mmCIF file of C-alpha atoms in Angstrom:
data_model
loop_
_atom_site.group_PDB
_atom_site.id
_atom_site.type_symbol
_atom_site.label_atom_id
_atom_site.label_comp_id
_atom_site.label_asym_id
_atom_site.label_seq_id
_atom_site.Cartn_x
_atom_site.Cartn_y
_atom_site.Cartn_z
ATOM 1 C CA UNK A 1133 -16.983 119.476 146.704
ATOM 2 C CA UNK A 1134 -14.572 120.386 149.501
ATOM 3 C CA UNK A 1135 -11.934 118.250 147.808
ATOM 4 C CA UNK A 1136 -12.536 120.081 144.541
ATOM 5 C CA UNK A 1137 -11.993 123.446 146.184
ATOM 6 C CA UNK A 1138 -8.637 122.391 147.619
ATOM 7 C CA UNK A 1139 -7.594 120.977 144.258
ATOM 8 C CA UNK A 1140 -8.389 124.267 142.523
ATOM 9 C CA UNK A 1141 -6.497 126.242 145.141
ATOM 10 C CA UNK A 1142 -3.402 124.097 144.645
ATOM 11 C CA UNK A 1143 -3.640 124.321 140.849
ATOM 12 C CA UNK A 1144 -4.007 128.099 140.902
ATOM 13 C CA UNK A 1145 -1.164 128.514 143.378
ATOM 14 C CA UNK A 1146 1.208 126.303 141.418
ATOM 15 C CA UNK A 1147 0.249 127.931 138.133
ATOM 16 C CA UNK A 1148 0.810 131.483 139.364
ATOM 17 C CA UNK A 1149 4.044 130.623 141.191
ATOM 18 C CA UNK A 1150 5.438 128.794 138.162
ATOM 19 C CA UNK A 1151 4.677 131.759 135.902
ATOM 20 C CA UNK A 1152 6.119 134.187 138.474
ATOM 21 C CA UNK A 1153 9.421 132.317 138.566
ATOM 22 C CA UNK A 1154 9.466 132.109 134.770
ATOM 23 C CA UNK A 1155 9.004 135.885 134.525
ATOM 24 C CA UNK A 1156 11.924 136.501 136.897
ATOM 25 C CA UNK A 1157 14.209 134.207 134.887
ATOM 26 C CA UNK A 1158 13.025 135.835 131.631
ATOM 27 C CA UNK A 1159 13.846 139.363 132.819
ATOM 28 C CA UNK A 1160 17.195 138.343 134.259
ATOM 29 C CA UNK A 1161 18.309 136.398 131.186
ATOM 30 C CA UNK A 1162 17.295 139.167 128.787
ATOM 31 C CA UNK A 1163 18.770 141.962 130.911
ATOM 32 C CA UNK A 1164 22.086 140.103 131.129
ATOM 33 C CA UNK A 1165 22.104 139.575 127.352
ATOM 34 C CA UNK A 1166 21.354 143.232 126.623
ATOM 35 C CA UNK A 1167 23.970 144.542 129.055
ATOM 36 C CA UNK A 1168 26.581 142.087 127.738
ATOM 37 C CA UNK A 1169 26.087 142.822 124.048
ATOM 38 C CA UNK A 1170 25.106 146.501 124.291
ATOM 39 C CA UNK A 1171 27.195 147.767 127.203
ATOM 40 C CA UNK A 1172 27.658 151.146 125.529
ATOM 41 C CA UNK A 1173 24.004 151.532 124.544
ATOM 42 C CA UNK A 1174 21.822 151.852 127.677
ATOM 43 C CA UNK A 1175 18.990 153.006 125.407
ATOM 44 C CA UNK A 1176 18.470 149.349 124.449
ATOM 45 C CA UNK A 1177 17.788 148.357 128.073
ATOM 46 C CA UNK A 1178 15.574 151.430 128.503
ATOM 47 C CA UNK A 1179 13.509 150.414 125.466
ATOM 48 C CA UNK A 1180 13.241 146.870 126.831
ATOM 49 C CA UNK A 1181 11.995 148.081 130.219
ATOM 50 C CA UNK A 1182 9.635 150.802 128.969
ATOM 51 C CA UNK A 1183 7.949 148.714 126.272
ATOM 52 C CA UNK A 1184 6.177 146.661 128.932
ATOM 53 C CA UNK A 1185 4.664 149.690 130.680
ATOM 54 C CA UNK A 1186 3.462 151.296 127.449
ATOM 55 C CA UNK A 1187 1.786 148.092 126.249
ATOM 56 C CA UNK A 1188 0.035 147.585 129.598
ATOM 57 C CA UNK A 1189 -1.347 151.130 129.613
ATOM 58 C CA UNK A 1190 -2.769 150.652 126.117
ATOM 59 C CA UNK A 1191 -4.191 147.125 126.406
ATOM 60 C CA UNK A 1192 -5.111 146.513 130.066
ATOM 61 C CA UNK A 1193 -8.660 147.801 129.582
ATOM 62 C CA UNK A 1194 -9.137 145.688 126.451
ATOM 63 C CA UNK A 1195 -7.973 142.650 128.417
ATOM 64 C CA UNK A 1196 -10.596 143.362 131.068
ATOM 65 C CA UNK A 1197 -13.348 143.442 128.418
ATOM 66 C CA UNK A 1198 -12.252 140.086 126.996
ATOM 67 C CA UNK A 1199 -12.142 138.624 130.512
ATOM 68 C CA UNK A 1200 -15.795 139.595 131.040
ATOM 69 C CA UNK A 1201 -17.098 138.575 127.626
ATOM 70 C CA UNK A 1202 -15.255 135.294 127.111
ATOM 71 C CA UNK A 1203 -14.457 131.988 128.755
ATOM 72 C CA UNK A 1204 -11.957 132.988 131.448
ATOM 73 C CA UNK A 1205 -10.418 129.570 131.922
ATOM 74 C CA UNK A 1206 -9.862 129.162 128.185
ATOM 75 C CA UNK A 1207 -8.410 132.679 127.877
ATOM 76 C CA UNK A 1208 -5.932 132.086 130.730
ATOM 77 C CA UNK A 1209 -4.793 128.799 129.157
ATOM 78 C CA UNK A 1210 -4.376 130.377 125.709
ATOM 79 C CA UNK A 1211 -2.389 133.348 127.052
ATOM 80 C CA UNK A 1212 -0.020 131.068 128.983
ATOM 81 C CA UNK A 1213 0.494 128.911 125.874
ATOM 82 C CA UNK A 1214 1.241 132.047 123.831
ATOM 83 C CA UNK A 1215 3.718 133.232 126.476
ATOM 84 C CA UNK A 1216 5.470 129.873 126.342
ATOM 85 C CA UNK A 1217 5.587 130.015 122.531
ATOM 86 C CA UNK A 1218 7.096 133.525 122.606
ATOM 87 C CA UNK A 1219 9.870 132.378 124.969
ATOM 88 C CA UNK A 1220 10.477 129.271 122.838
ATOM 89 C CA UNK A 1221 10.892 131.278 119.627
ATOM 90 C CA UNK A 1222 13.058 133.915 121.333
ATOM 91 C CA UNK A 1223 15.461 131.231 122.600
ATOM 92 C CA UNK A 1224 16.554 130.645 118.977
ATOM 93 C CA UNK A 1225 17.130 134.347 118.277
ATOM 94 C CA UNK A 1226 19.328 135.393 121.220
ATOM 95 C CA UNK A 1227 22.569 134.850 119.306
ATOM 96 C CA UNK A 1228 21.331 136.335 116.055
ATOM 97 C CA UNK A 1229 22.280 139.700 114.570
ATOM 98 C CA UNK A 1230 18.862 141.079 115.512
ATOM 99 C CA UNK A 1231 18.957 139.978 119.116
ATOM 100 C CA UNK A 1232 18.081 143.395 120.584
ATOM 101 C CA UNK A 1233 15.059 143.787 118.329
ATOM 102 C CA UNK A 1234 13.950 140.221 119.094
ATOM 103 C CA UNK A 1235 14.213 140.670 122.885
ATOM 104 C CA UNK A 1236 12.354 144.008 122.871
ATOM 105 C CA UNK A 1237 9.646 142.598 120.581
ATOM 106 C CA UNK A 1238 9.291 139.477 122.742
ATOM 107 C CA UNK A 1239 8.997 141.564 125.913
ATOM 108 C CA UNK A 1240 6.341 143.743 124.265
ATOM 109 C CA UNK A 1241 4.408 140.661 123.131
ATOM 110 C CA UNK A 1242 4.589 139.155 126.624
ATOM 111 C CA UNK A 1243 3.315 142.447 128.069
ATOM 112 C CA UNK A 1244 0.420 142.271 125.598
ATOM 113 C CA UNK A 1245 -0.337 138.691 126.650
ATOM 114 C CA UNK A 1246 -0.098 139.693 130.314
ATOM 115 C CA UNK A 1247 -2.573 142.553 129.739
ATOM 116 C CA UNK A 1248 -5.149 139.887 128.849
ATOM 117 C CA UNK A 1249 -3.956 137.262 131.319
ATOM 118 C CA UNK A 1250 -3.777 139.359 134.493
ATOM 119 C CA UNK A 1251 -7.379 140.655 134.817
ATOM 120 C CA UNK A 1252 -8.659 137.292 133.583
ATOM 121 C CA UNK A 1253 -6.652 135.337 136.158
ATOM 122 C CA UNK A 1254 -7.827 137.581 138.999
ATOM 123 C CA UNK A 1255 -11.433 137.197 137.804
ATOM 124 C CA UNK A 1256 -11.063 133.421 137.421
ATOM 125 C CA UNK A 1257 -10.513 133.078 141.180
ATOM 126 C CA UNK A 1258 -14.181 133.999 141.712
ATOM 127 C CA UNK A 1259 -15.241 131.047 139.548
ATOM 128 C CA UNK A 1260 -12.888 128.448 140.984
ATOM 129 C CA UNK A 1261 -12.901 129.171 144.732
ATOM 130 C CA UNK A 1262 -15.778 129.750 147.138
ATOM 131 C CA UNK A 1263 -16.149 133.272 148.483
ATOM 132 C CA UNK A 1264 -15.412 132.253 152.069
ATOM 133 C CA UNK A 1265 -11.987 130.902 151.017
ATOM 134 C CA UNK A 1266 -10.879 133.656 148.645
ATOM 135 C CA UNK A 1267 -9.074 135.600 151.375
ATOM 136 C CA UNK A 1268 -7.181 132.472 152.443
ATOM 137 C CA UNK A 1269 -6.314 131.689 148.825
ATOM 138 C CA UNK A 1270 -4.955 135.210 148.203
ATOM 139 C CA UNK A 1271 -2.889 135.122 151.402
ATOM 140 C CA UNK A 1272 -1.084 131.889 150.530
ATOM 141 C CA UNK A 1273 -0.686 132.966 146.897
ATOM 142 C CA UNK A 1274 0.962 136.198 148.049
ATOM 143 C CA UNK A 1275 3.244 134.400 150.525
ATOM 144 C CA UNK A 1276 4.459 132.049 147.789
ATOM 145 C CA UNK A 1277 4.991 134.953 145.416
ATOM 146 C CA UNK A 1278 7.108 136.768 148.031
ATOM 147 C CA UNK A 1279 9.258 133.674 148.595
ATOM 148 C CA UNK A 1280 9.802 133.319 144.840
ATOM 149 C CA UNK A 1281 10.601 137.033 144.670
ATOM 150 C CA UNK A 1282 13.425 136.455 147.165
ATOM 151 C CA UNK A 1283 14.799 133.179 145.783
ATOM 152 C CA UNK A 1284 14.032 133.763 142.097
ATOM 153 C CA UNK A 1285 16.870 136.196 141.280
ATOM 154 C CA UNK A 1286 19.393 133.979 143.080
ATOM 155 C CA UNK A 1287 18.203 130.859 141.268
ATOM 156 C CA UNK A 1288 18.172 132.788 137.975
ATOM 157 C CA UNK A 1289 21.875 133.568 138.332
ATOM 158 C CA UNK A 1290 22.676 129.883 138.794
ATOM 159 C CA UNK A 1291 20.322 128.796 136.024
ATOM 160 C CA UNK A 1292 21.792 131.146 133.416
ATOM 161 C CA UNK A 1293 25.325 130.201 134.514
ATOM 162 C CA UNK A 1294 24.601 126.493 134.058
ATOM 163 C CA UNK A 1295 22.395 126.341 130.946
ATOM 164 C CA UNK A 1296 23.013 129.754 129.370
ATOM 165 C CA UNK A 1297 20.565 132.364 128.106
ATOM 166 C CA UNK A 1298 19.026 130.086 125.467
ATOM 167 C CA UNK A 1299 18.519 127.316 127.999
ATOM 168 C CA UNK A 1300 16.977 129.787 130.471
ATOM 169 C CA UNK A 1301 14.494 130.977 127.841
ATOM 170 C CA UNK A 1302 13.562 127.390 127.022
ATOM 171 C CA UNK A 1303 13.070 126.878 130.753
ATOM 172 C CA UNK A 1304 10.762 129.929 130.735
ATOM 173 C CA UNK A 1305 8.744 128.377 127.937
ATOM 174 C CA UNK A 1306 8.337 125.194 129.969
ATOM 175 C CA UNK A 1307 7.116 127.143 133.031
ATOM 176 C CA UNK A 1308 4.348 128.756 130.984
ATOM 177 C CA UNK A 1309 3.385 125.440 129.381
ATOM 178 C CA UNK A 1310 3.212 123.847 132.848
ATOM 179 C CA UNK A 1311 0.955 126.687 134.036
ATOM 180 C CA UNK A 1312 -1.364 126.102 131.076
ATOM 181 C CA UNK A 1313 -1.457 122.381 131.812
ATOM 182 C CA UNK A 1314 -2.350 122.991 135.449
ATOM 183 C CA UNK A 1315 -5.106 125.408 134.438
ATOM 184 C CA UNK A 1316 -6.623 122.783 132.138
ATOM 185 C CA UNK A 1317 -7.380 120.743 135.275
ATOM 186 C CA UNK A 1318 -9.416 123.498 136.947
ATOM 187 C CA UNK A 1319 -13.087 122.720 137.583
ATOM 188 C CA UNK A 1320 -15.619 125.460 138.320
ATOM 189 C CA UNK A 1321 -16.999 125.042 141.839
ATOM 190 C CA UNK A 1322 -19.616 127.813 141.983
ATOM 191 C CA UNK A 1323 -22.854 128.144 140.065
ATOM 192 C CA UNK A 1324 -22.456 129.745 136.668
ATOM 193 C CA UNK A 1325 -24.125 133.188 136.773
ATOM 194 C CA UNK A 1326 -26.276 134.546 133.954
ATOM 195 C CA UNK A 1327 -23.773 136.564 131.948
ATOM 196 C CA UNK A 1328 -24.742 139.875 130.395
ATOM 197 C CA UNK A 1329 -23.751 139.695 126.735
ATOM 198 C CA UNK A 1330 -21.243 142.339 125.727
ATOM 199 C CA UNK A 1331 -21.920 144.909 123.039
ATOM 200 C CA UNK A 1332 -19.219 143.470 120.752
ATOM 201 C CA UNK A 1333 -17.679 146.964 120.809
ATOM 202 C CA UNK A 1334 -14.601 147.217 123.012
ATOM 203 C CA UNK A 1335 -14.912 150.968 123.611
ATOM 204 C CA UNK A 1336 -18.587 150.644 124.572
ATOM 205 C CA UNK A 1337 -17.802 147.774 126.941
ATOM 206 C CA UNK A 1338 -14.994 149.754 128.573
ATOM 207 C CA UNK A 1339 -17.364 152.696 129.074
ATOM 208 C CA UNK A 1340 -19.951 150.331 130.574
ATOM 209 C CA UNK A 1341 -17.287 149.066 132.971
ATOM 210 C CA UNK A 1342 -16.387 152.605 134.014
ATOM 211 C CA UNK A 1343 -20.094 153.447 134.517
ATOM 212 C CA UNK A 1344 -20.484 150.363 136.716
ATOM 213 C CA UNK A 1345 -17.464 151.362 138.763
ATOM 214 C CA UNK A 1346 -18.796 154.898 139.233
ATOM 215 C CA UNK A 1347 -22.165 153.508 140.366
ATOM 216 C CA UNK A 1348 -20.497 151.316 143.007
ATOM 217 C CA UNK A 1349 -19.239 154.107 145.240
ATOM 218 C CA UNK A 1350 -17.378 151.975 147.761
ATOM 219 C CA UNK A 1351 -15.525 150.011 145.051
ATOM 220 C CA UNK A 1352 -14.762 153.251 143.194
ATOM 221 C CA UNK A 1353 -13.462 154.701 146.451
ATOM 222 C CA UNK A 1354 -11.136 151.696 146.847
ATOM 223 C CA UNK A 1355 -9.842 152.033 143.276
ATOM 224 C CA UNK A 1356 -8.982 155.710 143.863
ATOM 225 C CA UNK A 1357 -7.445 154.786 147.221
ATOM 226 C CA UNK A 1358 -5.226 152.108 145.652
ATOM 227 C CA UNK A 1359 -4.157 154.572 142.944
ATOM 228 C CA UNK A 1360 -3.125 157.184 145.517
ATOM 229 C CA UNK A 1361 -1.330 154.481 147.505
ATOM 230 C CA UNK A 1362 0.680 153.640 144.378
ATOM 231 C CA UNK A 1363 1.686 157.286 144.046
ATOM 232 C CA UNK A 1364 3.330 157.154 147.487
ATOM 233 C CA UNK A 1365 4.673 153.636 146.906
ATOM 234 C CA UNK A 1366 6.483 155.023 143.864
ATOM 235 C CA UNK A 1367 8.174 157.506 146.194
ATOM 236 C CA UNK A 1368 9.065 154.685 148.575
ATOM 237 C CA UNK A 1369 10.503 152.586 145.731
ATOM 238 C CA UNK A 1370 12.518 155.584 144.556
ATOM 239 C CA UNK A 1371 14.017 156.219 147.997
ATOM 240 C CA UNK A 1372 14.717 152.605 148.967
ATOM 241 C CA UNK A 1373 17.831 152.071 146.757
ATOM 242 C CA UNK A 1374 19.272 155.310 148.172
ATOM 243 C CA UNK A 1375 19.379 153.846 151.684
ATOM 244 C CA UNK A 1376 22.924 152.708 150.842
ATOM 245 C CA UNK A 1377 23.763 156.413 150.455
ATOM 246 C CA UNK A 1378 21.695 157.510 153.476
ATOM 247 C CA UNK A 1379 23.556 155.081 155.743
ATOM 248 C CA UNK A 1380 26.936 155.271 154.008
ATOM 249 C CA UNK A 1381 29.740 154.851 156.515
ATOM 250 C CA UNK A 1382 27.273 153.514 159.119
ATOM 251 C CA UNK A 1383 25.866 150.294 157.637
ATOM 252 C CA UNK A 1384 27.058 148.207 154.681
ATOM 253 C CA UNK A 1385 24.628 147.091 151.949
ATOM 254 C CA UNK A 1386 21.613 148.431 153.825
ATOM 255 C CA UNK A 1387 19.447 148.425 150.676
ATOM 256 C CA UNK A 1388 19.670 144.667 150.185
ATOM 257 C CA UNK A 1389 18.945 144.092 153.875
ATOM 258 C CA UNK A 1390 15.929 146.423 153.736
ATOM 259 C CA UNK A 1391 14.610 144.553 150.693
ATOM 260 C CA UNK A 1392 15.020 141.248 152.508
ATOM 261 C CA UNK A 1393 13.261 142.555 155.622
ATOM 262 C CA UNK A 1394 10.375 143.918 153.537
ATOM 263 C CA UNK A 1395 10.014 140.529 151.834
ATOM 264 C CA UNK A 1396 10.131 138.696 155.163
ATOM 265 C CA UNK A 1397 7.459 141.096 156.441
ATOM 266 C CA UNK A 1398 5.391 140.317 153.351
ATOM 267 C CA UNK A 1399 5.616 136.582 153.989
ATOM 268 C CA UNK A 1400 4.739 136.987 157.682
ATOM 269 C CA UNK A 1401 1.869 139.311 156.792
ATOM 270 C CA UNK A 1402 0.521 136.802 154.269
ATOM 271 C CA UNK A 1403 0.621 133.918 156.723
ATOM 272 C CA UNK A 1404 -0.942 135.898 159.570
ATOM 273 C CA UNK A 1405 -3.679 137.474 157.446
ATOM 274 C CA UNK A 1406 -4.552 134.072 155.956
ATOM 275 C CA UNK A 1407 -6.230 133.248 159.287
ATOM 276 C CA UNK A 1408 -8.499 136.310 159.239
ATOM 277 C CA UNK A 1409 -8.617 137.553 155.641
ATOM 278 C CA UNK A 1410 -12.034 136.068 154.898
ATOM 279 C CA UNK A 1411 -13.415 137.672 158.055
ATOM 280 C CA UNK A 1412 -12.012 141.108 157.165
ATOM 281 C CA UNK A 1413 -12.472 141.139 153.366
ATOM 282 C CA UNK A 1414 -15.640 143.279 153.591
ATOM 283 C CA UNK A 1415 -14.243 145.658 156.215
ATOM 284 C CA UNK A 1416 -12.851 148.720 154.444
ATOM 285 C CA UNK A 1417 -11.813 150.278 157.744
ATOM 286 C CA UNK A 1418 -9.456 147.354 158.396
ATOM 287 C CA UNK A 1419 -7.865 148.012 154.995
ATOM 288 C CA UNK A 1420 -7.347 151.658 155.926
ATOM 289 C CA UNK A 1421 -5.884 150.581 159.275
ATOM 290 C CA UNK A 1422 -3.242 148.463 157.536
ATOM 291 C CA UNK A 1423 -2.657 151.260 155.020
ATOM 292 C CA UNK A 1424 -1.950 153.676 157.868
ATOM 293 C CA UNK A 1425 0.451 151.081 159.268
ATOM 294 C CA UNK A 1426 2.680 151.450 156.188
ATOM 295 C CA UNK A 1427 2.787 155.219 156.750
ATOM 296 C CA UNK A 1428 3.525 154.911 160.466
ATOM 297 C CA UNK A 1429 6.368 152.483 159.692
ATOM 298 C CA UNK A 1430 7.967 155.001 157.322
ATOM 299 C CA UNK A 1431 7.491 157.855 159.789
ATOM 300 C CA UNK A 1432 9.395 155.746 162.330
ATOM 301 C CA UNK A 1433 12.483 155.305 160.123
ATOM 302 C CA UNK A 1434 13.862 158.880 160.466
ATOM 303 C CA UNK A 1435 13.182 158.733 164.219
ATOM 304 C CA UNK A 1436 15.126 155.480 164.654
ATOM 305 C CA UNK A 1437 17.966 156.374 162.248
ATOM 306 C CA UNK A 1438 19.962 158.566 164.728
ATOM 307 C CA UNK A 1439 20.310 155.531 167.036
ATOM 308 C CA UNK A 1440 22.574 153.954 164.367
ATOM 309 C CA UNK A 1441 21.448 150.449 165.282
ATOM 310 C CA UNK A 1442 21.052 148.425 162.099
ATOM 311 C CA UNK A 1443 18.529 145.956 163.521
ATOM 312 C CA UNK A 1444 16.280 148.722 164.807
ATOM 313 C CA UNK A 1445 16.572 150.612 161.522
ATOM 314 C CA UNK A 1446 15.444 147.514 159.607
ATOM 315 C CA UNK A 1447 12.308 146.947 161.719
ATOM 316 C CA UNK A 1448 10.208 149.653 159.949
ATOM 317 C CA UNK A 1449 10.798 147.936 156.601
ATOM 318 C CA UNK A 1450 9.546 144.619 157.979
ATOM 319 C CA UNK A 1451 6.490 146.362 159.455
ATOM 320 C CA UNK A 1452 5.954 148.125 156.129
ATOM 321 C CA UNK A 1453 5.969 144.734 154.368
ATOM 322 C CA UNK A 1454 3.480 143.256 156.848
ATOM 323 C CA UNK A 1455 1.060 146.200 156.605
ATOM 324 C CA UNK A 1456 1.241 146.604 152.810
ATOM 325 C CA UNK A 1457 0.776 142.879 152.196
ATOM 326 C CA UNK A 1458 -2.234 142.756 154.511
ATOM 327 C CA UNK A 1459 -3.772 145.794 152.793
ATOM 328 C CA UNK A 1460 -3.264 144.309 149.310
ATOM 329 C CA UNK A 1461 -4.658 140.884 150.222
ATOM 330 C CA UNK A 1462 -7.807 142.247 151.857
ATOM 331 C CA UNK A 1463 -8.342 144.766 149.037
ATOM 332 C CA UNK A 1464 -7.974 142.075 146.365
ATOM 333 C CA UNK A 1465 -10.292 139.706 148.213
ATOM 334 C CA UNK A 1466 -12.885 142.454 148.699
ATOM 335 C CA UNK A 1467 -12.934 143.273 144.980
ATOM 336 C CA UNK A 1468 -13.141 139.599 143.967
ATOM 337 C CA UNK A 1469 -16.103 139.025 146.293
ATOM 338 C CA UNK A 1470 -18.030 142.297 145.966
ATOM 339 C CA UNK A 1471 -17.893 143.179 142.266
ATOM 340 C CA UNK A 1472 -20.577 141.883 139.887
ATOM 341 C CA UNK A 1473 -18.980 138.980 138.012
ATOM 342 C CA UNK A 1474 -20.036 140.490 134.675
ATOM 343 C CA UNK A 1475 -17.752 143.472 135.363
ATOM 344 C CA UNK A 1476 -14.985 141.819 137.398
ATOM 345 C CA UNK A 1477 -12.423 141.699 134.585
ATOM 346 C CA UNK A 1478 -12.987 145.339 133.656
ATOM 347 C CA UNK A 1479 -12.726 146.486 137.275
ATOM 348 C CA UNK A 1480 -9.389 144.677 137.673
ATOM 349 C CA UNK A 1481 -8.148 146.086 134.375
ATOM 350 C CA UNK A 1482 -9.034 149.617 135.530
ATOM 351 C CA UNK A 1483 -7.188 149.012 138.822
ATOM 352 C CA UNK A 1484 -4.091 147.768 136.964
ATOM 353 C CA UNK A 1485 -4.194 150.619 134.439
ATOM 354 C CA UNK A 1486 -4.509 153.301 137.105
ATOM 355 C CA UNK A 1487 -1.709 151.659 139.095
ATOM 356 C CA UNK A 1488 0.614 151.665 136.068
ATOM 357 C CA UNK A 1489 -0.188 155.328 135.376
ATOM 358 C CA UNK A 1490 0.334 156.534 138.944
ATOM 359 C CA UNK A 1491 3.674 154.794 139.525
ATOM 360 C CA UNK A 1492 5.707 156.869 137.004
ATOM 361 C CA UNK A 1493 3.843 160.021 138.099
ATOM 362 C CA UNK A 1494 4.895 159.312 141.683
ATOM 363 C CA UNK A 1495 8.476 158.523 140.699
ATOM 364 C CA UNK A 1496 8.960 161.758 138.761
ATOM 365 C CA UNK A 1497 7.186 163.822 141.416
ATOM 366 C CA UNK A 1498 9.296 162.517 144.303
ATOM 367 C CA UNK A 1499 12.501 162.762 142.274
ATOM 368 C CA UNK A 1500 11.742 166.458 141.736
ATOM 369 C CA UNK A 1501 11.060 167.687 145.272
ATOM 370 C CA UNK A 1502 12.483 165.072 147.676
ATOM 371 C CA UNK A 1503 16.100 164.757 148.799
ATOM 372 C CA UNK A 1504 16.805 161.125 147.950
ATOM 373 C CA UNK A 1505 19.979 161.126 150.055
ATOM 374 C CA UNK A 1506 18.210 162.057 153.297
ATOM 375 C CA UNK A 1507 16.595 159.434 155.514
ATOM 376 C CA UNK A 1508 14.153 162.154 156.566
ATOM 377 C CA UNK A 1509 12.530 161.862 153.126
ATOM 378 C CA UNK A 1510 10.824 158.662 154.273
ATOM 379 C CA UNK A 1511 8.768 160.906 156.573
ATOM 380 C CA UNK A 1512 7.237 162.541 153.484
ATOM 381 C CA UNK A 1513 6.147 159.139 152.175
ATOM 382 C CA UNK A 1514 4.901 158.050 155.597
ATOM 383 C CA UNK A 1515 3.196 161.345 156.357
ATOM 384 C CA UNK A 1516 1.450 161.338 152.990
ATOM 385 C CA UNK A 1517 0.101 157.816 153.549
ATOM 386 C CA UNK A 1518 -1.097 158.627 157.076
ATOM 387 C CA UNK A 1519 -2.872 161.785 155.841
ATOM 388 C CA UNK A 1520 -4.369 159.750 152.994
ATOM 389 C CA UNK A 1521 -5.599 157.157 155.510
ATOM 390 C CA UNK A 1522 -7.259 159.795 157.709
ATOM 391 C CA UNK A 1523 -8.892 161.450 154.698
ATOM 392 C CA UNK A 1524 -10.130 158.033 153.549
ATOM 393 C CA UNK A 1525 -11.944 157.471 156.833
ATOM 394 C CA UNK A 1526 -13.780 160.815 156.563
ATOM 395 C CA UNK A 1527 -14.682 160.206 152.902
ATOM 396 C CA UNK A 1528 -15.906 156.680 153.648
ATOM 397 C CA UNK A 1529 -18.086 157.977 156.478
ATOM 398 C CA UNK A 1530 -19.572 160.561 154.093
ATOM 399 C CA UNK A 1531 -20.312 157.852 151.491
ATOM 400 C CA UNK A 1532 -22.019 155.717 154.128
ATOM 401 C CA UNK A 1533 -24.151 158.634 155.325
ATOM 402 C CA UNK A 1534 -25.205 159.449 151.765
ATOM 403 C CA UNK A 1535 -26.122 155.824 151.088
ATOM 404 C CA UNK A 1536 -28.178 155.772 154.289
#
């Protein structure tokens, strides 16, 4: 049994990392093709990028329903096979007269597949890994994803240069097929629960999922908390590229260095939290502590900036990566362990939908009232997160008192 658990962990890690790298190559290859052939038409790239968000908003909740009502392992395998097939077909259309339409359509179809795959994959972890190892699994999975996030774009450049866009898309197809093959080898290691049969009506099932979430006050609290976090993260993501402007004439290429430090912090956070994640996964106050750490790190940046020491100025971004990664891992593990398995897919789909909705709201809000060229603007992001953390503690205490 112990051997089976380790086998499942390895299969899930390899499957998710393979798909992650394939997604990076897919986006790079398509973006390069669009920019090369439609240099004077940025609307084409905008359509390519926005189609994914729109599809996810529409279909995430439906994907959660299917994850709860169907065979999760089978659904994950089918969606990865479909993703591979989409990339395979697209590889033969990149040089055609309708290349732009083909790329946008393929990206929209992949977003549709992902809307079903993502909540199902997160829910599948509950079936394939024991509860006392879920935190460890999520930590290593996140560390690997961060490493691929750093190396993926660099490897994508080399891959497209060597085998071209068509070859890169065929490579993408192979990565998805490999993921599906690995998932075929998964063996359930926990007792199959008695599943509540769905109503066969998607809208009704979505409403049932929302009712469940509202009845579970602590989980609902965490969903709202993660949504508000994403609002401020959107502000952070908006400001980060402007660090090259903020530090112009002081540091060169600060943005790329900040990205690297955040990623390194994410990897370190994943490895450190892997030792204690399973111990902390039910402790909401620990989550809030790490959340406040992201805010404190951003509050520190404007204070350190006048020193004009590049290494000191990069430290807050590493600390931000450590704290945010720890928060995400513990939050994900808590949801996977605490939510009724009959509603797990719908809860994840609600989390993903709310996250997608709050990110553009945050981006537009911060772009309207924040000076993106001032390093002091990070204090608004940090201060907002710290205030949110303090409010969360008071609200959580009130929920606990009401529940007795």
